[in-house]
XYZ file of C-alpha atoms in Angstrom:
772
model
C -110.904 -2.641 2.191
C -109.852 -6.293 1.881
C -108.979 -7.685 -1.511
C -108.286 -11.107 -2.969
C -104.555 -11.784 -2.934
C -103.556 -13.969 -5.856
C -99.931 -14.632 -6.716
C -98.974 -15.310 -10.313
C -95.687 -16.868 -11.419
C -94.225 -16.031 -14.811
C -91.047 -16.488 -16.844
C -89.975 -14.389 -19.827
C -86.961 -14.662 -22.101
C -85.171 -11.284 -22.165
C -83.370 -10.014 -25.256
C -80.810 -7.222 -25.493
C -78.856 -7.944 -22.285
C -75.088 -7.927 -22.679
C -73.626 -7.837 -19.167
C -74.336 -7.939 -15.458
C -75.176 -4.234 -15.430
C -78.104 -4.946 -17.776
C -79.566 -7.726 -15.632
C -79.014 -5.738 -12.411
C -80.729 -2.638 -13.856
C -83.750 -4.528 -15.212
C -84.177 -6.421 -11.947
C -84.023 -3.144 -10.006
C -86.604 -1.456 -12.258
C -89.113 -4.317 -11.978
C -88.694 -4.585 -8.204
C -89.775 -0.940 -7.926
C -93.279 -1.883 -9.120
C -96.038 -2.341 -6.552
C -97.193 -5.948 -6.322
C -93.897 -7.634 -7.230
C -93.226 -10.395 -4.713
C -90.108 -11.868 -6.311
C -87.992 -10.912 -9.309
C -84.788 -12.455 -10.645
C -83.004 -11.743 -13.926
C -80.442 -14.379 -14.894
C -77.829 -13.207 -17.391
C -76.479 -16.652 -18.284
C -79.844 -18.008 -19.477
C -81.247 -14.537 -20.306
C -84.463 -15.147 -18.417
C -86.681 -13.191 -16.044
C -88.576 -15.134 -13.387
C -91.057 -13.339 -11.162
C -93.982 -13.703 -8.809
C -96.521 -10.874 -8.601
C -99.925 -10.053 -7.177
C -102.188 -9.817 -10.214
C -104.728 -7.783 -8.271
C -102.110 -4.986 -8.103
C -100.221 -5.286 -11.368
C -100.614 -6.962 -14.740
C -98.069 -8.747 -16.879
C -98.609 -6.158 -19.627
C -97.306 -3.402 -17.316
C -94.224 -5.515 -16.519
C -93.627 -6.033 -20.243
C -93.875 -2.274 -20.816
C -91.209 -1.682 -18.151
C -88.942 -4.221 -19.875
C -89.279 -2.322 -23.170
C -88.893 1.094 -21.516
C -85.719 -0.179 -19.860
C -84.273 -0.816 -23.304
C -84.753 -4.577 -23.579
C -87.070 -6.976 -25.382
C -89.029 -10.002 -24.215
C -90.308 -13.310 -25.569
C -92.857 -15.730 -24.158
C -91.138 -19.072 -23.394
C -92.375 -21.776 -25.723
C -93.645 -25.131 -24.526
C -90.231 -26.677 -25.119
C -88.173 -23.878 -23.564
C -84.840 -25.637 -23.986
C -85.257 -26.083 -27.733
C -86.249 -22.424 -27.963
C -83.109 -21.372 -26.067
C -80.970 -23.778 -28.098
C -82.309 -22.421 -31.402
C -81.843 -18.847 -30.208
C -78.255 -19.509 -29.101
C -77.403 -21.225 -32.373
C -78.673 -18.227 -34.351
C -76.760 -15.870 -32.069
C -73.540 -17.867 -32.480
C -73.946 -18.001 -36.269
C -74.486 -14.223 -36.442
C -71.487 -13.555 -34.179
C -69.239 -15.740 -36.340
C -70.312 -13.823 -39.465
C -69.629 -10.457 -37.808
C -66.300 -11.699 -36.483
C -65.288 -12.818 -39.964
C -66.064 -9.350 -41.386
C -64.142 -7.680 -38.551
C -61.089 -9.894 -39.063
C -61.076 -9.501 -42.866
C -60.902 -5.696 -42.597
C -58.906 -5.354 -39.364
C -55.901 -7.406 -40.517
C -55.025 -5.137 -43.492
C -55.858 -2.093 -41.364
C -53.345 -3.211 -38.726
C -50.763 -3.892 -41.444
C -51.235 -0.425 -42.894
C -51.382 1.470 -39.585
C -48.750 -0.413 -37.594
C -46.481 -1.965 -40.237
C -44.006 0.890 -39.989
C -44.019 0.841 -36.175
C -42.755 -2.687 -35.387
C -40.280 -3.054 -32.496
C -36.507 -3.378 -32.949
C -36.595 -0.989 -35.908
C -38.402 -3.464 -38.166
C -40.850 -2.284 -40.833
C -43.202 -3.973 -43.224
C -43.280 -2.874 -46.877
C -46.137 -0.447 -47.564
C -47.283 0.673 -51.047
C -45.977 4.177 -51.819
C -49.541 5.407 -52.461
C -50.335 4.759 -48.794
C -47.080 5.879 -47.223
C -47.892 8.038 -44.188
C -44.999 10.404 -44.939
C -45.506 10.877 -48.670
C -49.278 10.433 -48.981
C -50.778 11.094 -45.525
C -54.286 11.730 -46.915
C -54.399 8.377 -48.749
C -53.004 6.764 -45.604
C -55.872 8.271 -43.581
C -58.608 7.517 -46.152
C -57.537 3.891 -46.499
C -57.756 3.402 -42.738
C -61.153 5.109 -42.604
C -62.611 2.922 -45.355
C -61.219 -0.248 -43.736
C -62.661 0.773 -40.357
C -66.229 1.486 -41.514
C -67.140 -2.208 -42.238
C -65.757 -3.195 -38.812
C -67.839 -0.497 -37.123
C -70.840 -1.800 -39.078
C -70.128 -5.379 -37.910
C -70.114 -4.089 -34.336
C -73.143 -1.791 -34.745
C -74.955 -3.597 -31.936
C -72.436 -2.287 -29.409
C -73.342 1.272 -30.409
C -77.084 0.710 -30.685
C -77.366 -1.092 -27.335
C -74.632 0.938 -25.622
C -75.929 4.409 -26.417
C -79.528 3.302 -25.881
C -78.526 2.072 -22.410
C -77.006 5.485 -21.668
C -80.247 7.095 -22.842
C -82.174 4.893 -20.414
C -79.705 5.831 -17.661
C -78.530 2.239 -17.365
C -75.056 2.187 -18.959
C -73.650 -1.293 -19.524
C -70.649 -3.030 -21.011
C -71.718 -2.044 -24.541
C -71.814 1.567 -23.349
C -68.155 1.348 -22.331
C -67.186 -0.169 -25.682
C -69.296 2.361 -27.581
C -67.796 5.312 -25.699
C -64.222 4.044 -25.993
C -64.285 3.166 -29.689
C -66.339 6.262 -30.535
C -63.683 8.394 -28.845
C -60.950 6.700 -30.892
C -62.948 6.872 -34.138
C -64.110 10.452 -33.506
C -60.630 11.770 -32.789
C -59.345 9.945 -35.885
C -61.973 11.701 -38.006
C -60.814 14.984 -36.495
C -57.238 14.088 -37.525
C -58.432 13.378 -41.089
C -59.940 16.867 -41.288
C -56.657 18.340 -40.034
C -54.724 16.500 -42.757
C -57.203 17.873 -45.305
C -56.408 21.350 -43.908
C -52.730 20.889 -44.669
C -51.436 19.474 -41.377
C -49.810 16.128 -42.412
C -48.362 15.588 -38.907
C -51.857 14.462 -37.837
C -51.214 11.247 -39.774
C -49.486 10.177 -36.535
C -52.694 10.876 -34.588
C -54.958 8.285 -36.239
C -56.581 5.642 -33.968
C -58.796 3.837 -36.468
C -56.922 0.578 -35.821
C -57.648 0.945 -32.070
C -61.406 1.105 -32.672
C -61.291 -1.767 -35.192
C -59.117 -4.079 -33.117
C -61.204 -3.436 -29.987
C -64.403 -4.373 -31.846
C -62.749 -7.420 -33.463
C -61.437 -8.638 -30.083
C -64.770 -8.048 -28.352
C -66.552 -9.955 -31.127
C -64.024 -12.761 -30.730
C -64.653 -12.797 -26.987
C -68.417 -12.762 -27.483
C -68.189 -15.638 -29.982
C -66.083 -17.760 -27.638
C -68.385 -16.794 -24.767
C -71.504 -17.855 -26.704
C -69.801 -21.121 -27.645
C -68.840 -21.787 -24.010
C -72.325 -20.855 -22.778
C -73.749 -23.475 -25.109
C -71.620 -26.114 -23.420
C -72.945 -25.264 -19.948
C -76.330 -26.888 -20.691
C -75.063 -29.876 -22.687
C -76.319 -32.349 -20.068
C -79.910 -31.188 -20.545
C -79.504 -31.133 -24.327
C -78.446 -34.772 -24.154
C -81.671 -35.588 -22.300
C -83.698 -33.726 -24.928
C -81.874 -35.641 -27.650
C -82.894 -38.953 -26.089
C -86.575 -38.377 -26.789
C -87.798 -40.317 -29.855
C -89.627 -38.278 -32.480
C -92.296 -40.922 -33.155
C -94.101 -43.780 -31.419
C -95.707 -46.996 -32.648
C -99.232 -47.293 -31.216
C -101.876 -49.963 -31.474
C -105.062 -48.428 -32.879
C -107.687 -51.158 -33.286
C -105.681 -54.116 -34.567
C -103.225 -52.005 -36.566
C -99.761 -50.796 -35.657
C -99.397 -47.128 -36.589
C -96.308 -44.937 -36.346
C -97.342 -41.425 -35.289
C -95.553 -38.245 -34.131
C -94.779 -38.322 -30.415
C -97.020 -35.312 -29.696
C -100.037 -37.237 -31.066
C -99.795 -40.065 -28.494
C -102.762 -40.008 -26.105
C -103.119 -41.190 -22.514
C -104.448 -44.745 -22.634
C -102.810 -45.610 -25.976
C -101.040 -48.951 -26.199
C -97.484 -48.223 -27.328
C -95.253 -50.906 -28.848
C -91.500 -50.815 -28.210
C -89.124 -53.199 -29.960
C -85.747 -54.360 -28.587
C -83.254 -51.506 -28.729
C -86.006 -48.901 -29.070
C -86.533 -45.817 -26.946
C -89.607 -45.680 -24.757
C -91.664 -42.638 -25.852
C -94.005 -42.216 -22.847
C -94.361 -42.914 -19.144
C -96.579 -45.912 -18.629
C -97.128 -49.459 -17.399
C -96.019 -52.616 -19.202
C -99.068 -54.659 -20.230
C -97.222 -57.348 -22.183
C -93.672 -58.656 -22.352
C -90.578 -59.013 -20.186
C -87.397 -57.019 -20.726
C -84.564 -55.031 -19.178
C -84.688 -51.231 -19.320
C -81.690 -48.893 -19.362
C -82.770 -45.950 -17.155
C -79.319 -44.353 -16.876
C -80.573 -41.061 -18.352
C -83.000 -40.714 -15.422
C -81.203 -42.284 -12.497
C -77.534 -42.297 -13.502
C -77.569 -46.035 -12.761
C -75.711 -47.906 -15.506
C -77.167 -51.373 -14.866
C -80.407 -52.186 -16.762
C -83.484 -52.828 -14.615
C -85.592 -55.970 -15.175
C -89.223 -55.197 -16.013
C -92.369 -57.296 -16.281
C -96.109 -56.651 -16.792
C -97.360 -54.189 -14.169
C -94.011 -52.387 -13.826
C -93.614 -48.700 -14.610
C -91.406 -47.464 -17.447
C -90.320 -43.934 -18.314
C -89.942 -41.891 -21.471
C -86.469 -41.783 -23.094
C -85.261 -44.923 -21.305
C -84.048 -47.702 -23.623
C -85.663 -51.110 -24.070
C -82.689 -53.476 -24.147
C -83.837 -56.945 -25.141
C -87.570 -57.679 -25.171
C -90.677 -56.748 -27.161
C -93.097 -54.916 -24.852
C -96.455 -53.196 -24.915
C -96.985 -50.140 -22.732
C -100.176 -48.408 -21.676
C -99.435 -44.679 -21.845
C -100.140 -42.884 -18.542
C -98.144 -39.670 -18.976
C -97.208 -38.001 -22.247
C -95.422 -34.858 -23.401
C -94.730 -32.315 -20.666
C -96.114 -34.642 -17.948
C -93.437 -37.323 -18.295
C -90.744 -37.759 -15.660
C -88.099 -36.725 -18.202
C -89.958 -33.494 -19.014
C -90.310 -32.749 -15.302
C -86.580 -33.342 -14.776
C -85.716 -30.942 -17.593
C -88.130 -28.356 -16.179
C -86.642 -28.701 -12.688
C -83.094 -28.214 -13.950
C -84.052 -25.280 -16.183
C -85.868 -23.644 -13.257
C -82.822 -24.208 -11.049
C -80.599 -22.529 -13.612
C -82.766 -19.394 -13.633
C -82.839 -19.055 -9.841
C -80.027 -17.088 -8.270
C -77.947 -18.295 -5.368
C -77.524 -15.901 -2.399
C -73.812 -15.635 -3.229
C -74.729 -13.568 -6.318
C -75.962 -10.646 -4.218
C -72.518 -9.048 -3.918
C -71.915 -9.226 -7.660
C -75.412 -7.860 -8.381
C -74.890 -4.860 -6.100
C -71.501 -4.084 -7.637
C -72.792 -4.493 -11.203
C -75.596 -1.998 -10.563
C -73.158 0.886 -9.996
C -70.091 -0.433 -11.785
C -70.400 1.148 -15.242
C -71.201 4.724 -14.082
C -68.219 4.544 -11.702
C -65.959 3.331 -14.532
C -67.074 6.196 -16.802
C -66.321 8.633 -13.985
C -62.846 7.088 -13.465
C -62.184 7.279 -17.223
C -63.130 10.973 -17.341
C -60.959 11.756 -14.294
C -58.086 9.797 -15.888
C -58.414 11.764 -19.126
C -58.497 15.147 -17.395
C -55.684 14.183 -15.039
C -53.286 13.091 -17.800
C -54.265 16.003 -20.027
C -53.194 18.372 -17.254
C -50.169 16.370 -16.087
C -48.706 15.336 -19.446
C -50.170 18.091 -21.613
C -50.611 15.408 -24.277
C -54.106 14.905 -25.713
C -53.152 11.674 -27.502
C -51.702 10.163 -24.316
C -54.761 11.161 -22.259
C -57.092 9.744 -24.921
C -55.330 6.365 -24.865
C -55.679 6.152 -21.093
C -59.350 7.196 -21.330
C -60.110 4.491 -23.923
C -58.140 1.825 -22.023
C -60.061 2.414 -18.792
C -63.409 2.224 -20.579
C -62.537 -0.920 -22.506
C -60.775 -2.955 -19.819
C -63.556 -2.543 -17.232
C -66.086 -5.221 -18.075
C -68.764 -6.397 -15.633
C -69.456 -9.463 -17.793
C -67.161 -11.663 -15.726
C -69.044 -10.659 -12.563
C -72.402 -11.459 -14.147
C -71.289 -14.837 -15.482
C -69.345 -15.985 -12.413
C -72.267 -17.544 -10.558
C -74.939 -18.584 -13.104
C -72.512 -20.400 -15.402
C -71.143 -22.490 -12.525
C -74.693 -23.263 -11.358
C -75.699 -24.261 -14.906
C -72.799 -26.686 -15.192
C -73.234 -27.955 -11.622
C -76.974 -28.642 -11.927
C -76.409 -30.211 -15.350
C -73.679 -32.450 -13.962
C -76.023 -33.473 -11.156
C -78.769 -34.324 -13.668
C -76.334 -36.600 -15.518
C -75.989 -38.614 -12.302
C -79.679 -38.659 -11.415
C -79.404 -35.776 -8.936
C -81.951 -32.986 -9.424
C -80.966 -29.761 -7.672
C -83.981 -27.457 -7.758
C -82.308 -24.098 -7.138
C -79.017 -22.266 -6.845
C -79.929 -21.519 -3.227
C -80.198 -25.236 -2.412
C -76.869 -25.827 -4.142
C -75.213 -23.105 -2.080
C -76.713 -24.085 1.287
C -75.880 -27.773 0.749
C -72.144 -27.097 0.901
C -72.521 -25.684 4.438
C -74.587 -28.560 5.869
C -73.312 -29.766 9.259
C -75.948 -32.401 10.046
C -77.804 -34.882 7.843
C -80.954 -36.459 9.287
C -82.061 -39.736 7.695
C -85.484 -41.262 7.869
C -84.960 -44.980 8.499
C -87.464 -46.972 6.476
C -86.874 -46.797 2.741
C -83.949 -44.414 3.146
C -81.270 -46.142 5.209
C -83.033 -49.483 4.827
C -84.491 -51.112 1.738
C -88.021 -50.376 2.909
C -88.992 -53.935 1.971
C -90.057 -55.464 5.250
C -90.314 -59.195 5.823
C -91.957 -61.218 8.561
C -89.251 -63.003 10.603
C -91.019 -64.250 13.774
C -94.608 -65.066 14.790
C -95.095 -65.479 18.542
C -98.523 -66.605 19.764
C -99.531 -65.796 23.328
C -101.641 -67.926 25.612
C -105.171 -67.587 24.279
C -107.238 -70.446 22.950
C -108.700 -68.306 20.166
C -105.260 -68.135 18.496
C -103.706 -71.542 18.782
C -101.542 -71.264 15.680
C -99.162 -68.744 14.078
C -101.178 -69.019 10.840
C -104.351 -67.852 12.537
C -102.535 -64.935 14.233
C -101.001 -63.906 10.882
C -104.399 -64.219 9.183
C -105.985 -61.896 11.736
C -103.161 -59.323 11.505
C -102.999 -59.423 7.684
C -106.788 -59.098 7.427
C -106.664 -55.991 9.597
C -103.757 -54.515 7.638
C -105.266 -55.242 4.225
C -106.566 -51.669 3.996
C -103.313 -50.080 5.207
C -100.553 -48.589 3.030
C -97.959 -48.690 5.804
C -94.851 -50.787 4.959
C -95.309 -52.870 8.134
C -98.872 -53.729 7.111
C -97.803 -54.542 3.576
C -95.227 -56.995 4.951
C -97.902 -58.833 6.947
C -100.258 -59.040 3.960
C -97.440 -60.171 1.671
C -96.464 -62.972 4.104
C -100.086 -64.130 4.378
C -100.385 -64.193 0.593
C -97.107 -66.108 0.364
C -98.551 -68.733 2.751
C -101.843 -68.688 0.770
C -103.891 -67.866 3.854
C -107.515 -66.749 3.278
C -108.117 -63.280 4.757
C -111.151 -62.224 6.760
C -113.357 -59.329 5.703
C -113.174 -56.184 7.814
C -114.888 -52.821 8.305
C -114.669 -49.756 10.541
C -110.991 -49.481 9.620
C -109.129 -46.538 11.226
C -105.444 -45.701 10.760
C -103.768 -44.148 13.809
C -100.660 -42.250 12.558
C -97.509 -43.272 14.390
C -99.346 -46.021 16.302
C -101.072 -48.561 14.065
C -104.657 -49.442 13.143
C -107.933 -50.446 14.728
C -110.661 -52.293 12.843
C -113.489 -54.785 13.147
C -113.101 -58.323 11.788
C -116.492 -59.496 10.539
C -115.779 -63.161 9.748
C -116.278 -65.506 12.679
C -113.434 -67.033 14.637
C -114.447 -70.239 16.389
C -118.108 -69.274 16.327
C -117.626 -65.628 17.268
C -119.333 -63.201 14.886
C -116.982 -60.214 15.138
C -113.819 -59.047 16.851
C -112.321 -55.611 17.379
C -108.624 -55.804 16.538
C -105.599 -53.618 17.266
C -102.413 -53.978 15.213
C -99.580 -51.622 16.054
C -96.695 -50.570 18.270
C -96.098 -50.315 22.000
C -97.598 -46.812 22.148
C -100.922 -48.068 20.757
C -101.032 -50.993 23.195
C -100.266 -48.713 26.157
C -102.961 -46.197 25.208
C -105.530 -49.022 24.887
C -104.476 -50.536 28.257
C -103.323 -53.860 26.795
C -101.340 -55.906 29.340
C -97.910 -56.721 27.895
C -96.045 -58.126 30.891
C -95.808 -61.622 29.379
C -94.554 -60.279 26.054
C -92.004 -57.795 27.363
C -88.974 -60.095 27.229
C -89.749 -61.343 23.704
C -90.346 -57.793 22.444
C -87.022 -56.633 23.906
C -85.199 -59.596 22.348
C -86.693 -58.912 18.920
C -85.868 -55.219 19.161
C -82.268 -55.983 20.164
C -81.975 -58.033 16.952
C -83.003 -55.035 14.880
C -86.520 -56.344 14.297
C -89.711 -54.379 14.739
C -92.274 -56.051 16.996
C -95.867 -55.643 15.804
C -98.387 -56.262 18.577
C -101.786 -57.816 17.847
C -104.577 -57.391 20.409
C -108.310 -58.108 20.243
C -111.533 -57.859 22.186
C -115.090 -59.048 21.856
C -118.064 -56.801 22.548
C -117.241 -54.316 25.350
C -114.585 -56.342 27.111
C -110.929 -55.263 27.498
C -108.333 -55.763 24.815
C -106.120 -58.821 25.295
C -102.775 -59.549 23.679
C -102.996 -62.168 20.922
C -99.313 -62.211 20.014
C -96.362 -60.512 18.362
C -95.235 -60.645 14.760
C -91.672 -59.438 14.154
C -90.842 -57.620 10.942
C -87.312 -56.739 9.803
C -85.983 -54.352 7.220
C -82.432 -54.812 5.938
C -79.960 -52.007 5.323
C -79.360 -50.841 1.789
C -76.082 -52.151 0.437
C -74.511 -48.709 0.208
C -75.852 -47.191 3.455
C -72.781 -47.985 5.568
C -70.401 -46.714 2.886
C -72.353 -43.464 2.424
C -72.598 -42.785 6.167
C -68.878 -43.479 6.593
C -68.081 -40.950 3.829
C -70.394 -38.345 5.362
C -68.624 -38.723 8.703
C -65.286 -38.267 6.921
C -66.683 -34.981 5.546
C -67.238 -33.788 9.169
C -71.000 -34.129 8.785
C -72.960 -35.473 11.755
C -75.413 -38.230 10.805
C -78.706 -38.603 12.707
C -81.401 -41.246 12.196
C -85.055 -40.459 12.912
C -87.712 -43.157 13.072
C -91.025 -44.091 14.585
C -89.569 -47.451 15.640
C -89.028 -48.316 19.285
C -85.707 -47.293 20.766
C -84.123 -50.752 20.881
C -84.870 -51.534 17.226
C -83.702 -48.115 16.142
C -80.419 -48.465 18.070
C -79.682 -51.819 16.426
C -80.289 -50.492 12.893
C -78.177 -47.419 13.717
C -75.379 -49.662 15.049
C -75.381 -51.690 11.832
C -75.299 -48.516 9.733
C -72.605 -46.782 11.797
C -74.876 -43.996 13.093
C -74.222 -42.735 16.615
C -77.195 -40.426 17.167
C -80.756 -41.767 17.043
C -84.149 -40.093 17.419
C -86.605 -42.944 17.961
C -90.359 -43.291 18.544
C -90.913 -39.999 16.706
C -94.430 -39.520 15.366
C -94.698 -38.373 11.706
C -95.916 -34.888 12.617
C -93.079 -34.531 15.136
C -90.266 -35.109 12.626
C -90.369 -31.454 11.573
C -90.137 -30.441 15.259
C -87.017 -32.575 15.680
C -85.445 -30.906 12.637
C -86.269 -27.484 14.061
C -84.748 -28.431 17.419
C -81.515 -29.454 15.680
C -81.451 -26.172 13.749
C -81.848 -24.199 16.963
C -79.146 -26.166 18.775
C -76.520 -23.846 17.291
C -77.776 -20.923 19.362
C -77.436 -17.531 17.663
C -75.438 -18.996 14.791
C -77.724 -20.919 12.387
C -77.084 -24.659 12.410
C -77.754 -25.974 8.916
C -79.557 -29.316 8.726
C -80.417 -31.532 5.751
C -83.241 -34.075 5.888
C -83.305 -37.185 3.700
C -86.580 -39.063 3.329
C -88.912 -40.769 0.899
C -92.404 -40.878 2.358
C -95.502 -38.718 2.629
C -94.897 -38.310 6.344
C -91.404 -36.948 5.581
C -92.750 -33.967 3.587
C -93.111 -31.550 6.562
C -89.593 -32.412 7.765
C -88.173 -31.998 4.258
C -89.791 -28.563 4.070
C -88.511 -27.585 7.556
C -84.916 -28.612 6.833
C -82.462 -26.112 5.355
C -82.061 -28.590 2.509
C -84.708 -31.261 1.974
C -83.434 -34.290 0.036
C -85.887 -36.850 -1.355
C -85.029 -40.337 -2.542
C -86.432 -40.609 -6.062
C -88.143 -43.935 -5.465
C -90.309 -42.193 -2.860
C -93.608 -40.380 -3.174
C -94.399 -37.411 -5.400
C -95.265 -35.371 -2.292
C -91.811 -35.966 -0.773
C -90.137 -35.094 -4.074
C -92.234 -31.921 -4.386
C -91.277 -30.812 -0.854
C -87.564 -31.451 -1.384
C -84.833 -29.100 -2.601
C -82.743 -31.946 -4.017
C -84.105 -35.177 -5.493
C -81.959 -38.324 -5.764
C -83.417 -40.364 -8.627
C -81.293 -43.346 -7.599
C -82.556 -45.320 -4.628
C -79.214 -45.207 -2.824
C -77.291 -42.903 -0.527
C -73.953 -42.706 -2.347
C -75.760 -40.261 -4.646
C -76.207 -38.026 -1.571
C -72.442 -37.977 -0.975
C -71.933 -37.084 -4.646
C -74.544 -34.298 -4.390
C -72.915 -32.711 -1.329
C -69.439 -32.950 -2.886
C -70.813 -31.470 -6.123
C -72.291 -28.613 -4.094
C -68.914 -27.953 -2.457
C -67.115 -28.073 -5.816
C -69.639 -25.719 -7.451
C -69.501 -23.120 -4.679
C -65.709 -23.329 -4.683
C -65.821 -22.712 -8.446
C -68.155 -19.724 -7.991
C -65.868 -18.205 -5.358
C -62.902 -18.641 -7.700
C -64.845 -16.946 -10.495
C -65.907 -14.041 -8.295
C -62.401 -13.625 -6.889
C -60.792 -13.413 -10.322
C -63.579 -11.196 -11.678
C -63.121 -8.714 -8.811
C -59.327 -9.041 -8.881
C -59.265 -8.461 -12.632
C -61.181 -5.198 -12.374
C -59.388 -4.093 -9.201
C -56.014 -4.476 -10.923
C -57.025 -3.733 -14.509
C -58.588 -0.307 -14.077
C -55.616 1.318 -12.241
C -53.173 -0.166 -14.777
C -55.294 1.099 -17.666
C -55.435 4.532 -15.988
C -51.622 4.696 -16.076
C -50.508 3.467 -12.653
C -47.530 1.562 -14.098
C -46.555 4.572 -16.214
C -46.216 6.674 -13.052
C -43.479 4.283 -11.871
C -41.619 4.108 -15.165
C -43.641 1.327 -16.773
C -45.603 1.367 -20.031
C -49.077 2.814 -20.626
C -51.538 0.022 -21.330
C -52.604 0.024 -24.973
C -56.396 0.083 -25.630
C -55.894 -2.969 -27.846
C -54.312 -4.935 -24.980
C -57.108 -3.688 -22.697
C -59.732 -5.056 -25.113
C -57.990 -8.438 -25.264
C -57.768 -8.566 -21.457
C -61.441 -7.691 -21.106
C -62.522 -10.504 -23.456
C -60.169 -12.915 -21.730
C -61.728 -12.191 -18.314
C -65.178 -13.406 -19.399
C -63.806 -16.406 -21.259
C -61.654 -17.432 -18.287
C -64.721 -17.406 -16.000
C -66.637 -19.599 -18.441
C -63.743 -22.008 -18.907
C -63.326 -22.286 -15.140
C -67.032 -23.086 -14.783
C -66.745 -25.728 -17.513
C -64.102 -27.511 -15.414
C -67.009 -28.750 -13.305
C -67.980 -31.008 -16.191
C -64.997 -33.171 -15.215
C -66.178 -33.480 -11.596
C -66.179 -37.175 -10.753
C -66.557 -37.650 -6.980
């Protein structure tokens, strides 16, 4: 029986996760449910993102699974970043308080327990009442009472760790809980033995091991939380740019109101030096706007009435009035923040290895620890020695570094991109971008300025069009209803010459060819003309004779100009050529530099355009591009991208497409990485994987280099995370001891474990210094 298939997308903040094993387990449990299309749990931002068929499963069932798996959930608030920021600040404050308690009690505990065991025969003075030889019971009680507050400060490790074991999903907290519980439990046993008259058990106390492990883990967690906070600083800076209030004109009065109370259509006043609170259009005033927070471009942009302005940009030097068009979550700034936050929750394919390992890591470590304990107990016949090895293996093996290796680097990388006006929508796009071998550029508006100008008007022998002005008037009249850049150039030139335009009807746009319409105003007594304005393909299909114009068209094309043919007919007669108007589009200033840098990166550059072959070759020559795909219809651009992708044979050939128009959207979607120029259309930006807010191509070079640097950083993180555990576990199990070396102390193991996570975070934070 057929049913209505309706996909729902949802994000939830997850509480209670402590390591990669947690995120891997929860993701696995949710994916088991029928109706789940996509599920991703990101440890770094502690968020679940999923797509599900709501005809098969409800969100309430998913929430129940989250709780049954031992975790909690929260609905993301409207301003998700502020929610996360507030949550992280509370978490950091709580961790600092717990760390302070742990340090206050662990320091005297260490002094008491280890003061008489310093190397080189040194000892620290200990009060006689707590001397382990003379008063072993006091010595034991003092350690116990100093340990209890530390255990209390680290209660979350026990609550979460043992709960995770109960849910059959042991995690990092489980390892800490088992290790410190073993040390604390055996120490309690030793206390009972001292009470029973066996003072030698004063040498078998491990309270300081449990306390120091918890103190070091809390220190690591505090530093980790602090470092995590730095990974999203770029987005926090954007949030901080938003003004809290706005001055609006209500009636004839200026009123300062909270930003959330501004309505679409309100007239907003912004004084020199003030921050613009909404997206809108200037209705009064001339100024320069600093849009660096959106585009990364440091130079202010001149603005006048009719120009668009964006929230959080800064009004430098003029008093302006703005009509609000987008407010709150609809502003460009809010959309940028949402894009970056979404990107940070999406996993890159490179995380799959770490996720698979994390899912089985903790149970394997527990098994290794048990085998280590039994092995040393049999081999050395020393319970204390075996216990140390058991605790060391449990404590040193931390999957945190594995879980943080990828998402932290992606958070810093996407944030760094946002600082420079580069919006990377997903970790997958970031990863694929570093492997790109070919970049395909749309010509108009991407390589070139996209601002076409009329350069030549050539009238052909026909007494109806004796002057260039009349030919331009006819062409501009026909193009008045078109949104194509070529048509806009003709209309703009006619307006510049103050030529009166004819009225038209029956207008039809022919994609990739031109337009056909009917001019109603009379020309030399004629009541109406049917007019064609377009390229060679259109003229050929309509059987327009072009023999006389062929040489001129070839000359114009060889000069990098686009010839626009104008043909007409009256009644049912054939179309005749009226003339050619040449339009040229200049290269962007940075196009040559960007293409040169891409070539130096061993990336092939291809230009695709609907222009005729000669014009396309000339533009490509000026830009330094060797491969050109010309006379490509809009709907065929995606086919050309697909052909390039398949040119690698069995091995996928990764292709990026850079464009800015509506007709680029299918090609952007087809490409392995679609890259939209931010000055382009919303449709192109929606179809793209990466959006360049700046209208230049050097930002593309930066984006690809940033991708390479981020993936290199992730690989470094994963290498050290795997290497740390590969080396750490055997050493903790006593490998060095077998060859005459020392047995790793549980305290050193705890310090090493904390250091592994911190080192991954610090390595990821190096990306903040990425400059080219």
